[in-house]
Amino acid sequence: MSQDSQTTVFLADYAPFTHRVTQVHLTFRLAPQATRVISKIDFVPNPENADGPFFLHGETLKLIWAKIDGKEVSPHTVEHGITVAIPDGPFTWEAEVEISPETNTALEGLYMSSGMYCTQCEAEGFRKITYYPDRPDVMAPFDIRIESDLPVLLSNGNKTAEGAGWAEWSDPWPKPAYLFALVAGDLVNHPDRFTTRSGREVELNIWVRAPDLKKCAFGMDALKRSMTWDEEVYGREYDLDIFNIVAVDDFNMGAMENKGLNIFNSSAVLASPETATDANFERIEGIIAHEYFHNWTGNRITCRDWFQLCLKEGLTVFRDQQFSGDERSRAVQRINDVLALRGRQFREDNGPLAHPVRPESFVEINNFYTATVYEKGAEVIGMLKRLVGDEGYARALDLYFERHDGEATTIEAWLKVFEDATGRDLSQFKRWYSQAGTPRLAVDECFEDGTYTLTLSQQTPPTPGQPDKQPLVIPVAVGLLSPNGDEVVPTRVLELTEAEQSFTFEGLAAKPVASILRDFSAPVIVERDLSAQDRAFLLAHDTDPFNKWEAGRALAKDVLLRMITEDTAPDAGFLDALKDVARDDSLDPAFRALALGLPGQDDLAQTLFEAGRTPDPLVIHAARQRLRKAIAESLGPVLDVLYDEMAIHGPYQPNAEDAGLRALRQAALGFLSLVDDGARATAQYQAADNMTEQLGALSCLLDIGQAEASLAAFRKQWQGDRLVMDKWFGLQAGLAAPEKTATSIRRLTEDSDFDWKNPNRFRAVMGGLAMNAAGFHDPSGASYALLADWLIRLDPVNPQTTARMVTAFETWRRYDADRQGMMRENLQRLAATPGLSRDTAEMVGRILGD
Ligand code: B3K
Ligand code: ZN
């Protein structure tokens, strides 16, 4: 059993804090193992909860002294913090505590990374810095003084004074403690400026260690584009004189939106053509935008409590997806977002970890920064926008910013804004926030006397703690095509509100082919019997790019499922349809690259499981390989032409257009390598002047088991670059041959560069293992045991990253009795580990279904 308490927190128990904080002063005397934090905090009673006991959060702090109104006091230590007797009315709390950043390997609170001090406070890390009401509904202005010999000393807000060995910062905007940040280090900056549309001059900086200075330009450009976009699209301007970004090597996630001082995992901000792939550039652009957009959706308006997390995260993901769609290709962005949603959120929503977009209880809030809160949270906003229309959405957002600026608020307030701005009743829509699970949308079609009747029915399967589900409001975007391929009814949004409903379209000359759930208008699984001919027809003619792609994907999935369950040969009709798409020059290369992608192993396993079959990861892997080989053979000449035609002659540029050409070329190379013995990949590897092409070639060589020489060369070239070496580790883990996976991974963990305490490196190897479905599910169980061993080792060092990686086991119930037994045993072994963290214990318990 866990050492930490497993207390469950409930949404229903929310009560406001007893006091308001009117001002915070903090002084940091930095020292690696004995940093002193001196606090002075002004409290006034909160009339909304005047009678509650006074409590301050505090964990892993050594209290030196504490005073109330200047008089020394002795607080009483309780779980998660302290209580102390207080006077009636306003008072000032002062305290000095000691903390040890250097030994803080959990990377939460104040810690050290490559010689620099940095912080991560969301969700509940501030309590590891000093005693404080560490809850998002307590908002206050912060004044910070940092004392250290390090040359660069940063905190939130504007810098107000500095001298030798110290600096002072003041953040005028009231904020919750989770947005506090401090950085001290030997850093250099990539500077720039931005003038807001009302004329505020903003100093911009990206702070890095000296060798990384050449990797900042793209991030800076993305930041300026984000600032412009938020002004133009949402009317939101930046509100301080300075905006700093800092790159940190040891970080548990992508980045953090601290007010005026965003802290980034170096992988989410640093990029150069030689060291970063197109996918890296795209991710960096999205994360920079996401953190910047939080300044309004998250910081100026924050969450009342952590159950409301989707209020800031769902909305900010929705905004960063809009931004990326505007900056790049909207269709490609949508397809990629849906791929990510299905890959992570559907997996979560259809397993033991399923939870509502707004959960109602948690043990460790860090375990709820999930695909459901983030990505499904964003889909819910997309549906809302579709239902109220673009103008209604714009009015509602204006009202949201006007009404709630400076507040910590709730989903109820968010929906009320939409009701007030549009006059629409959202009480049924609200179920999207409380009901977990992916709805199934069954489609029934009938055509008679020129009338097409579409009958839609919805059903959401039971999820943990929610056996019965209510009907949701589902916007279903539908268009109709005539048999000659013309669109006879352009996109119309049908609103499904009942368990079953019929919609009619009259006056049609012939039976149409319907394109249903265009643009993926709702996060549901469509169940529709559609012939291969109709799918191929939609792939050829649909005007909606998402559904055009979706038709091809469904075709591929049907073909693969038949190959897996009936051992059939690859379908010739599918190969022809694919060939037509591949060589259709009127289509965006990026779209064609996506159309050439096959459904992933996990997607196929889940689909088989839902159809009542037991997926065998090895059979799935073999079928995919057979189909890939068949595509290579049948499309060979077309792919060969594409490979040559898509080559770019000129310097690398990370823009969407060039990235699309490279993506299509890489898709072709992936197939061609299966039949040319790696000749093209070897040549490409040697000629590559950018990481996209270098890594692309390397992955093809690994795929066919001929990468030894290139792997050695790659390592020699990139030994000194942590981010590139993460790719070297990740690729080998992810592409290790099924029967050799555990051995290969073990060898990687014995490598002198396997710095397992660094989350990026740990994730590269263990995340690669988890993604390598056939290797992870090796029938011997060796990979399961290997992962569990490493999680047991990492847990006392870094509970957050451990808890996140346990999700590799979340699908255990899908598999055969032997695999289930082995996965369960490893989960139980984890659960029985003495001193297991609260984070990991909660995840293991939920996965096992305790
Ligand atoms: N808000 C942070 C995530 C914090 C995670 C804490 N475990 C990054 C983001 O969503 O922008
Ligand atoms: Zn966020």
Short mmCIF file of N, CA and C in Angstrom, two decimals, residues 48 214 249 346 404 414 501 751 779 784:
data_model
loop_
_atom_site.label_atom_id
_atom_site.label_comp_id
_atom_site.label_asym_id
_atom_site.label_seq_id
_atom_site.Cartn_x
_atom_site.Cartn_y
_atom_site.Cartn_z
N GLU A 48 -17.34 35.14 2.26
CA GLU A 48 -18.02 33.95 1.72
C GLU A 48 -17.76 32.68 2.52
N LYS A 214 21.43 29.11 -31.07
CA LYS A 214 21.13 29.01 -32.51
C LYS A 214 19.82 28.25 -32.78
N ASP A 249 15.97 21.54 -19.56
CA ASP A 249 16.17 20.17 -20.05
C ASP A 249 15.36 19.12 -19.29
N PHE A 346 -9.72 8.24 -27.25
CA PHE A 346 -10.66 7.13 -27.40
C PHE A 346 -10.16 5.91 -26.63
N HIS A 404 -15.77 37.78 -16.89
CA HIS A 404 -14.99 36.97 -15.92
C HIS A 404 -13.52 37.35 -15.80
N TRP A 414 -19.06 29.41 -17.73
CA TRP A 414 -18.70 29.34 -19.16
C TRP A 414 -19.94 29.08 -20.01
N GLN A 501 -33.37 9.44 -33.83
CA GLN A 501 -34.07 10.51 -34.54
C GLN A 501 -33.88 10.32 -36.04
N ASP A 751 22.96 1.57 -21.90
CA ASP A 751 23.81 2.53 -22.60
C ASP A 751 24.24 3.65 -21.64
N PRO A 779 4.70 -12.44 -26.29
CA PRO A 779 4.03 -13.48 -25.50
C PRO A 779 4.82 -13.94 -24.27
N TYR A 784 6.60 -6.52 -20.59
CA TYR A 784 5.77 -6.04 -19.47
C TYR A 784 6.63 -5.92 -18.20
#
